[in-house]
Short mmCIF file of C-alpha atoms in Angstrom, two decimals:
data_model
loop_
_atom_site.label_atom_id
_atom_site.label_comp_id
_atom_site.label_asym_id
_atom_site.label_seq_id
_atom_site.Cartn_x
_atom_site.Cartn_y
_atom_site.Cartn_z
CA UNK A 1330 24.54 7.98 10.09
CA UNK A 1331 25.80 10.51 7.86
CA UNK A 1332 26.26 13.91 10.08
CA UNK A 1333 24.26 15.14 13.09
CA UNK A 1334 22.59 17.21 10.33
CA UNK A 1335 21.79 14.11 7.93
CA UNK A 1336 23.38 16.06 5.53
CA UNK A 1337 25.45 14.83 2.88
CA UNK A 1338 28.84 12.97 3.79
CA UNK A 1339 31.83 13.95 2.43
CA UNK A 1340 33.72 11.18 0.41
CA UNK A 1341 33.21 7.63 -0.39
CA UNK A 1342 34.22 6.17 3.51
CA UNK A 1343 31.86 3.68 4.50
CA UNK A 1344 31.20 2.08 0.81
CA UNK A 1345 34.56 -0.12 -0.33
CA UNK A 1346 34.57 -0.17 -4.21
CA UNK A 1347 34.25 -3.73 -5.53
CA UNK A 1348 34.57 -4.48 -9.33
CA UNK A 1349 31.28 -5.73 -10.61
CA UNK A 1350 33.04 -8.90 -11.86
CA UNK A 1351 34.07 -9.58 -8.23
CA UNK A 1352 30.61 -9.20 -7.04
CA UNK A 1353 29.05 -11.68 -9.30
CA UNK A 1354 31.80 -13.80 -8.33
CA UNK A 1355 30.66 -13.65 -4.48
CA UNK A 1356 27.56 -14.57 -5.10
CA UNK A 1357 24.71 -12.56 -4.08
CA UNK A 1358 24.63 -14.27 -0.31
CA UNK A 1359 28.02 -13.00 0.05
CA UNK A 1360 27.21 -9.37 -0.22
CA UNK A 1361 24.16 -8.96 1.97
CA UNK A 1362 26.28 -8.36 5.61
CA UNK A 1363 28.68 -5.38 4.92
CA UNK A 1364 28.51 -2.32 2.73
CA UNK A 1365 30.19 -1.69 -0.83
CA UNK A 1366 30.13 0.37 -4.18
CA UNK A 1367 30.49 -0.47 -7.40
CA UNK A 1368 31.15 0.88 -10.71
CA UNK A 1369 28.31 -0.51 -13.51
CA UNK A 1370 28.86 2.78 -15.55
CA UNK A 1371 32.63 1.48 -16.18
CA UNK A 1372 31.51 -1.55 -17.66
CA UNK A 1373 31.75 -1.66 -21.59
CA UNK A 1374 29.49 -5.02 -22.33
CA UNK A 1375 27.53 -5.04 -18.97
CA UNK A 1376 25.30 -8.29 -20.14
CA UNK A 1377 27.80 -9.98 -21.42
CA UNK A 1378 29.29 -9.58 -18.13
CA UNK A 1379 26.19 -10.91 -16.18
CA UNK A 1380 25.44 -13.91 -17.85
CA UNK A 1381 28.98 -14.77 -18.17
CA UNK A 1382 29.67 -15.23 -14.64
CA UNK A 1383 26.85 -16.12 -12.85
CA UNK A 1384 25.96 -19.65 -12.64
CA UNK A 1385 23.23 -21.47 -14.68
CA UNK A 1386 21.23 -21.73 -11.51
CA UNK A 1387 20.80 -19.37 -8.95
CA UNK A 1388 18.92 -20.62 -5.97
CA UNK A 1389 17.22 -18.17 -3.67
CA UNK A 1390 15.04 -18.47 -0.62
CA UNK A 1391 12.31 -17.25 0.80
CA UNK A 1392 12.33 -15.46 4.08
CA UNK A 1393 10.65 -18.11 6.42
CA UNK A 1394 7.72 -15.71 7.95
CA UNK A 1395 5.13 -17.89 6.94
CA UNK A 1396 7.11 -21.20 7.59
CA UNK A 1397 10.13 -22.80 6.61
CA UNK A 1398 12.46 -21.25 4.48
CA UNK A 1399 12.33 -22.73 1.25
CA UNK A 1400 14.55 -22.89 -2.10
CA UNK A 1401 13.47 -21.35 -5.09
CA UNK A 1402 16.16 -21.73 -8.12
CA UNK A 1403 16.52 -19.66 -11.38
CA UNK A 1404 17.73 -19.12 -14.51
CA UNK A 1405 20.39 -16.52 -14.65
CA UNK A 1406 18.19 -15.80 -18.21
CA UNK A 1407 15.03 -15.20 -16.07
CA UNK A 1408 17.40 -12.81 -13.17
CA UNK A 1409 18.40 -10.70 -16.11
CA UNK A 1410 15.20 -10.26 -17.93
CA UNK A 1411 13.14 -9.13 -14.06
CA UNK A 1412 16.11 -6.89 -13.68
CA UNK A 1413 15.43 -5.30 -17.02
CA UNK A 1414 11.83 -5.14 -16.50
CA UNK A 1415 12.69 -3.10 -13.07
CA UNK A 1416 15.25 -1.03 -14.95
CA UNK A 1417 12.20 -0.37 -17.20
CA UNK A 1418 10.18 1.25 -14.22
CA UNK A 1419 13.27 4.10 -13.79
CA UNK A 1420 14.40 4.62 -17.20
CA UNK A 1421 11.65 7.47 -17.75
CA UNK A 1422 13.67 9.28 -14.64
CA UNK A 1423 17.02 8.59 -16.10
CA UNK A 1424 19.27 7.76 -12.94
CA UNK A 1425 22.22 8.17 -12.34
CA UNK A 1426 22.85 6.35 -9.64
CA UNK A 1427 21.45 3.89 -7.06
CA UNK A 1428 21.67 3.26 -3.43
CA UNK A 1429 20.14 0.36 -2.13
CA UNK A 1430 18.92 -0.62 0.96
CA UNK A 1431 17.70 -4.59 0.25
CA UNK A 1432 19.79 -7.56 1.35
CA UNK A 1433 20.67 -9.70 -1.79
CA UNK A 1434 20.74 -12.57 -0.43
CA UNK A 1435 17.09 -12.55 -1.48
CA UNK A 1436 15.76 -12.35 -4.75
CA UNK A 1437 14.07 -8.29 -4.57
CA UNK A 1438 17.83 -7.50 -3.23
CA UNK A 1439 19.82 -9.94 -5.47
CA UNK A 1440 17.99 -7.63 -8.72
CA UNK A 1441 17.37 -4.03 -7.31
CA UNK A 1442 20.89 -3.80 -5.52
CA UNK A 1443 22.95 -5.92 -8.36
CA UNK A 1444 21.32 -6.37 -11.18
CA UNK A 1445 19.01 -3.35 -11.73
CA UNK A 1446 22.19 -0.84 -11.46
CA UNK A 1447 24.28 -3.12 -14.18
CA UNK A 1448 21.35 -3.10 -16.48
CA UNK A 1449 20.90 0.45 -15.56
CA UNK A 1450 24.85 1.00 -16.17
CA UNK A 1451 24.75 3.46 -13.24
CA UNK A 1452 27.04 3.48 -9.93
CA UNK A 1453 25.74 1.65 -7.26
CA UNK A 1454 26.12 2.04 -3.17
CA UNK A 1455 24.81 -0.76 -0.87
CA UNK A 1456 24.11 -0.13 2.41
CA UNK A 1457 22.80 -3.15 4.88
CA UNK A 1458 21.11 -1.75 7.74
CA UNK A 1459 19.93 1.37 9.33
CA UNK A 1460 22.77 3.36 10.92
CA UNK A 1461 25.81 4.03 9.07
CA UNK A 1462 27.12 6.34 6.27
CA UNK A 1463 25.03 8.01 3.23
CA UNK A 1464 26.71 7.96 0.01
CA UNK A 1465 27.71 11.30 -1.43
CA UNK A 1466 24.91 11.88 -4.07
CA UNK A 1467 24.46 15.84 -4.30
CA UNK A 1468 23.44 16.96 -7.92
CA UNK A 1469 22.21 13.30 -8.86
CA UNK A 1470 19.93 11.59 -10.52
CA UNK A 1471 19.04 9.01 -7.76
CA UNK A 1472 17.11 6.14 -7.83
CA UNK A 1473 16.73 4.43 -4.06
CA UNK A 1474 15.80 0.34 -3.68
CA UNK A 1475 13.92 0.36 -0.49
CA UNK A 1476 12.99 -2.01 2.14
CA UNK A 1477 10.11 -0.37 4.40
CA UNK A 1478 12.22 1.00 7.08
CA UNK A 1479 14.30 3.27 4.52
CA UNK A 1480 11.33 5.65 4.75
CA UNK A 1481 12.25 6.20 8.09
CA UNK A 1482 15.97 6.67 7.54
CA UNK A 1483 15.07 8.96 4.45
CA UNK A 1484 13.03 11.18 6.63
CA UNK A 1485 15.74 11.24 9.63
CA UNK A 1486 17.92 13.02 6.48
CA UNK A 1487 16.15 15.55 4.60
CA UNK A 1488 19.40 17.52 3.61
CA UNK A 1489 20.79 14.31 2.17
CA UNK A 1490 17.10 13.73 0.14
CA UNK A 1491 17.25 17.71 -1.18
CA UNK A 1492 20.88 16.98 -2.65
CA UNK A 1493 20.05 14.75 -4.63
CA UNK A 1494 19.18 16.45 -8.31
CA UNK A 1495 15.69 13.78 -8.71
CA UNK A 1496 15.04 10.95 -6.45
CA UNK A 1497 12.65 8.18 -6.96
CA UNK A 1498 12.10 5.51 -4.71
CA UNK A 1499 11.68 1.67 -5.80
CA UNK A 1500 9.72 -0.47 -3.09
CA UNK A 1501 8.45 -3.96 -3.04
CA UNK A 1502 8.91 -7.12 0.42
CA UNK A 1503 6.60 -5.91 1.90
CA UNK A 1504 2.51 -2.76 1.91
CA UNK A 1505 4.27 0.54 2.40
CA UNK A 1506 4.33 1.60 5.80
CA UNK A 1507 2.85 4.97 7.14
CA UNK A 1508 6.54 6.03 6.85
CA UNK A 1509 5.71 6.69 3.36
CA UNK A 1510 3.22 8.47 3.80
CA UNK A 1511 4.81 10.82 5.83
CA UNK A 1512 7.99 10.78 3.55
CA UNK A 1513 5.40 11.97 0.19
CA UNK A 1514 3.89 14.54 2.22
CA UNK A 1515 7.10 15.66 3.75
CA UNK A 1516 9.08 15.95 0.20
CA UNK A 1517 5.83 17.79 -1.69
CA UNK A 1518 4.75 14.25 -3.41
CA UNK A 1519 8.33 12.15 -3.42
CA UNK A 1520 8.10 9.67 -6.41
CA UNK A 1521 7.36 6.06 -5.32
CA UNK A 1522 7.20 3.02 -7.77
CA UNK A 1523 6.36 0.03 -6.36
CA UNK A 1524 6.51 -3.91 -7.16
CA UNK A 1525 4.10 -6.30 -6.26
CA UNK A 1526 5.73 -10.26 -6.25
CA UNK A 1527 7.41 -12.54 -4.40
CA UNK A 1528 10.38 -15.21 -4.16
CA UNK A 1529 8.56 -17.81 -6.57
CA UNK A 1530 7.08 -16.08 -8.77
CA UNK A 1531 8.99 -13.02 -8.98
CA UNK A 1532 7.54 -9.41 -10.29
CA UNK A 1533 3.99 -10.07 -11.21
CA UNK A 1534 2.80 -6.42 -11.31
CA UNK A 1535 3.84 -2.82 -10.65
CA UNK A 1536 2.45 0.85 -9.65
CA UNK A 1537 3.10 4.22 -8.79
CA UNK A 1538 1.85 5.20 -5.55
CA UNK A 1539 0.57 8.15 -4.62
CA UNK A 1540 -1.72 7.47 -1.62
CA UNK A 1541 -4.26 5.03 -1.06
CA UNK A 1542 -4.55 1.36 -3.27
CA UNK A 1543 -3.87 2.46 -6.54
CA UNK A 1544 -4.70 -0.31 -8.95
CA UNK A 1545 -1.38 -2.93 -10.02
CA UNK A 1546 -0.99 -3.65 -13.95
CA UNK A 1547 1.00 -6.89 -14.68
CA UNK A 1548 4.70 -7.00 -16.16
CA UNK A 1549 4.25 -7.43 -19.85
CA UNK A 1550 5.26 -11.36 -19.73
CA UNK A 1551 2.95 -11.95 -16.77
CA UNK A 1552 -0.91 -13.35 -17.53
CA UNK A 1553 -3.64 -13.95 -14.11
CA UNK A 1554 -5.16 -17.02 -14.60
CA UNK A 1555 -9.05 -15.70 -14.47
CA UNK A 1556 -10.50 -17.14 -11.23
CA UNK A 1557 -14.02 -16.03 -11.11
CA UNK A 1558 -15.40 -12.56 -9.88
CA UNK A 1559 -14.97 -11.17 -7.01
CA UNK A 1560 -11.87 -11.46 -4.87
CA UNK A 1561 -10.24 -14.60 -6.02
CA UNK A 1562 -6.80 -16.10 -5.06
CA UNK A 1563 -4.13 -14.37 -7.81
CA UNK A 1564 -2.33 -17.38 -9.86
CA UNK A 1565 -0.33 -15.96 -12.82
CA UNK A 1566 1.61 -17.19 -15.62
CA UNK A 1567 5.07 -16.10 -16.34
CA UNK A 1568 8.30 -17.11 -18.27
CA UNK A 1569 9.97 -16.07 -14.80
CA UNK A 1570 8.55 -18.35 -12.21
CA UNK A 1571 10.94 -20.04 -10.00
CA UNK A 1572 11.88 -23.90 -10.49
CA UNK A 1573 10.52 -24.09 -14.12
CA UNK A 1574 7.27 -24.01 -13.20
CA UNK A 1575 3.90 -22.66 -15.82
CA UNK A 1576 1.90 -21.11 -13.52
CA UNK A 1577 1.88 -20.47 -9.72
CA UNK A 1578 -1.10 -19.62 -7.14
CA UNK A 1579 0.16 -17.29 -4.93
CA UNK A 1580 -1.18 -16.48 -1.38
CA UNK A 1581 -2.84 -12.93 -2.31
CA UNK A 1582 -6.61 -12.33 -3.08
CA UNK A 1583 -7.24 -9.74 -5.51
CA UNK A 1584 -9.96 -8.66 -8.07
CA UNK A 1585 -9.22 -8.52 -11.30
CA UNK A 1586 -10.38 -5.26 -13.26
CA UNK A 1587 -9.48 -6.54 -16.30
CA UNK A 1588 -6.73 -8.38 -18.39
CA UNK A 1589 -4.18 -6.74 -17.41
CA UNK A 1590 -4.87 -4.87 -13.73
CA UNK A 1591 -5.95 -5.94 -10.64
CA UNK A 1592 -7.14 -4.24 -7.18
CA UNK A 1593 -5.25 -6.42 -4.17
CA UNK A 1594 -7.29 -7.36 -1.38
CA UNK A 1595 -4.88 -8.88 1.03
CA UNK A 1596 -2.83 -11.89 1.53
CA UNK A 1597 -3.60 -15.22 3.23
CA UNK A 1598 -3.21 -15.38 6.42
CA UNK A 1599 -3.30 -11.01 6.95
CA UNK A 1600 -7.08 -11.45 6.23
CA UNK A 1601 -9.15 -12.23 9.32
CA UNK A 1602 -12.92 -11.85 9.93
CA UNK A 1603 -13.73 -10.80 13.95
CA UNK A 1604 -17.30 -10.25 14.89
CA UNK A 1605 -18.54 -10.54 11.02
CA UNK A 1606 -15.95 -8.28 9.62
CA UNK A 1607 -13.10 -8.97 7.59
CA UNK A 1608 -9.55 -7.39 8.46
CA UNK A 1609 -6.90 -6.70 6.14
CA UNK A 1610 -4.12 -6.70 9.09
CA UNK A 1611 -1.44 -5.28 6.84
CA UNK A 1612 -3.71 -1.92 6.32
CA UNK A 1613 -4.73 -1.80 10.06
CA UNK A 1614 -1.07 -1.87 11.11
CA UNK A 1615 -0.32 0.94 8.77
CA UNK A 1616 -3.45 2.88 10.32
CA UNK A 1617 -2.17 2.27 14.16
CA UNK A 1618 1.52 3.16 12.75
CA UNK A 1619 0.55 6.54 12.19
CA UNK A 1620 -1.41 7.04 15.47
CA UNK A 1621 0.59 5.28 17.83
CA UNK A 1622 3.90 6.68 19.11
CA UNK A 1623 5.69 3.47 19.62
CA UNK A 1624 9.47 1.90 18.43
CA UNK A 1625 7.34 -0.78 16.18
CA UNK A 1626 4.05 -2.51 16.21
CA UNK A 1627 2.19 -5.73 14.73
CA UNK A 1628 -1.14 -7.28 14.95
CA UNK A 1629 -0.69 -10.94 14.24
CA UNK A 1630 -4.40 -12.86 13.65
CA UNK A 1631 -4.82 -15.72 16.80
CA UNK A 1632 -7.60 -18.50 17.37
CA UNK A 1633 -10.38 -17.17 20.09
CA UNK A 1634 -12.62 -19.80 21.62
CA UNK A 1635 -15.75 -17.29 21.70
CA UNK A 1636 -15.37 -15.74 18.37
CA UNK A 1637 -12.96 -17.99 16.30
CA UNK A 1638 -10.64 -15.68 14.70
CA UNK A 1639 -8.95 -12.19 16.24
CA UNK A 1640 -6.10 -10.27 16.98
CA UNK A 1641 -3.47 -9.81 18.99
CA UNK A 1642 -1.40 -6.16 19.27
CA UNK A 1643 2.03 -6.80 19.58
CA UNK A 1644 3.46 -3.12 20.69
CA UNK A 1645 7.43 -2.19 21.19
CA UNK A 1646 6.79 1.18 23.60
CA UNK A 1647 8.95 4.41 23.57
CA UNK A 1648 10.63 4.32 26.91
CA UNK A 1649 8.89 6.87 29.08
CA UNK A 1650 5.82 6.83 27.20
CA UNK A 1651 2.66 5.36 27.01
CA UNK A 1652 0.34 5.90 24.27
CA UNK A 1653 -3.20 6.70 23.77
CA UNK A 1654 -4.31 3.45 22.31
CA UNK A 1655 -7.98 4.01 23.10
CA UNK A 1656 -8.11 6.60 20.64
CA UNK A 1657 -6.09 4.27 18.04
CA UNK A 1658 -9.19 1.31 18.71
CA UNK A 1659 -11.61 3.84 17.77
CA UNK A 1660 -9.74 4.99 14.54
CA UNK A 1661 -9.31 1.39 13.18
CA UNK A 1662 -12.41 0.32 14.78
CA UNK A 1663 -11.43 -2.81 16.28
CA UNK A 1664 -10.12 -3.58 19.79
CA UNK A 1665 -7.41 -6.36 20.10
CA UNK A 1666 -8.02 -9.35 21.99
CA UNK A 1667 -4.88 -8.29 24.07
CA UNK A 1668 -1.98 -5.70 24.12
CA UNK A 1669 1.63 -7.80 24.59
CA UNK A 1670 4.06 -4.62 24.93
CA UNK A 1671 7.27 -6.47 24.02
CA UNK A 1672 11.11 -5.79 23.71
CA UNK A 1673 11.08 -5.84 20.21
CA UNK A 1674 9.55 -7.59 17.26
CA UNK A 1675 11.07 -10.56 15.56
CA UNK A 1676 11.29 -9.23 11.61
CA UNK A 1677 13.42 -10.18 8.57
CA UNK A 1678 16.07 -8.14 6.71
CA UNK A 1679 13.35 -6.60 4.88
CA UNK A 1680 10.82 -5.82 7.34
CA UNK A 1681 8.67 -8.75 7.43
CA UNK A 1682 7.32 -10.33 10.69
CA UNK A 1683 8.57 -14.03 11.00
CA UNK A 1684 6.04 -16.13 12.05
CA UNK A 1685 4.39 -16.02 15.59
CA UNK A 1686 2.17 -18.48 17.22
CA UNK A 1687 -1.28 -17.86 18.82
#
């Protein structure tokens, strides 16, 4: 980390400078495993940059936690026009600067650690895990590209958050974890944008959070296909989709407010119904995240023979400890069909749970 005080580090150590040409030249894959810097703000004809040297096609995947992983290629066109759409969501905070946190080898990474800062024409640190140096950012303008465990690491440095002149934090992979609560309370009401997508069909619709389930408005080239009232799955059409496809169903259930905003409900597969009630797992984990004292936690839905769908607690304990989880049941009002305290919890780069079986 930075210093025992998670204060600022001094210097650049930790973050080699690479020259943006040489990074599109890797290829996004190749920068995902070690950290680096780079200098968009240098560049005279940043676009002209971009388009000339990445390929036609840029295939990405996706991360494999609902099944196999599975190629998704795109334009370069359609990488640089989501990147300006995110660079769209920070212009009113004028950054400076960007440190990112998102692997990019996939596609959120590939635009919020490459592609937003060139379009943003801003330096750029990438950092690929938890532990390790902060970049030097006091007096800043700062916009941060977060993956849900950077809440964490952002609250584990407070002196390194207060240096920073402005700070907003982009977020999309994955529902916010309780960590972010926690970070808004802790920083008086931190700004939080976040983006609301995935590896096919790319941004479909952003926010900005501050507490609760704000409603989502769509991109301005995104349309939802109207599916009926009610919660209905989301399909959308998009000059971004991946593959060169019109229009794409995704797995998300959401109601749709009106043409252009939506309220999300929950995603296939993190929507189970025990005893008559339907679960939103991703909103229950948050709950027991902030009421359990534990190294990580997830409820994954299994088949029951008496009831037909519940859940399963998967729990990583604090050595030494062992929480009240009585008192956790009664907050989210549901008691697991078992507790598995495990060694840890199988996720991706970006926080997700790979898939477990029942």
């Amino acid at each position: 980390m930075s210093d025992p005080a998670g204060g600022t580090p001094r210097g650049t150590g930790g973050f080699p400078a690479r020259a943006p040409e040489e990074l599109l030249a890797a290829g996004f894959d190749a920068l995902a495993d070690r950290p680096w810097s780079a200098r968009w703000d240098e560049v005279a004809d940043v676009e002209r940059l971009v388009l000339g040297s990445l390929p036609d096609t840029v295939v990405l995947h996706t991360s494999g936690t609902t099944g196999e992983r599975r190629a998704w290629p795109r334009t370069r066109e359609q990488l640089w026009a989501e990147a300006g759409l995110l660079a769209d969501l920070l212009r009113p905070y004028r950054p400076e600067a960007a440190v990112s946190f998102a692997p990019p080898r996939h596609l959120y990474g590939a635009l919020v650690s490459v592609l937003v800062p060139a379009r943003l024409g801003v330096r750029a640190w990438y950092r690929p895990g938890f532990f390790g140096a902060l970049p030097p950012v006091a007096g800043l303008r700062v916009a941060v590209m977060a993956v849900p465990w950077t809440f964490r690491l952002l609250l584990e440095h407070p002196a390194w958050v207060d240096s920073a002149a402005d700070l907003t934090v982009l977020h999309s992979t994955a529902v916010l974890p309780a960590s972010a609560e926690e970070f808004r309370v802790a920083t008086g009401g931190a700004r939080i944008v976040e983006v609301f997508g995935s590896t096919e069909t790319g941004g479909i619709a952003h926010r900005r959070w501050r507490g609760g389930n704000p409603l989502w408005e769509l991109f301005p080239d995104v349309t939802a296909v109207a599916g009926g009232d009610g919660e209905v799955p989301l399909e959308v059409r998009s000059p971004r989709l991946a593959g060169g496809a019109r229009s794409l169903r995704t797995d998300d259930f959401v109601e749709l407010v009106d043409d252009r905003r939506f309220r999300f409900g929950g995603r296939r597969g993190r929507l189970v119904k025990v005893n008559g009630r339907r679960l939103n797992l991703d909103e229950l984990e948050v709950a027991l995240q902030g009421a359990v004292r534990c190294a990580d936690l997830a409820l994954v839905p299994v088949a029951d023979p008496l009831v037909g769908e519940h859940v399963d607690l998967h729990l990583v304990p604090v050595p030494g400890e062992d929480p009240d989880l009585a008192a956790a049941f009664d907050l989210i009002g549901l008691r697991p069909r078992r507790v598995l305290r495990v060694g840890r919890i199988d996720r991706t780069e970006t926080g997700k749970m790979r898939r477990v079986g029942s």
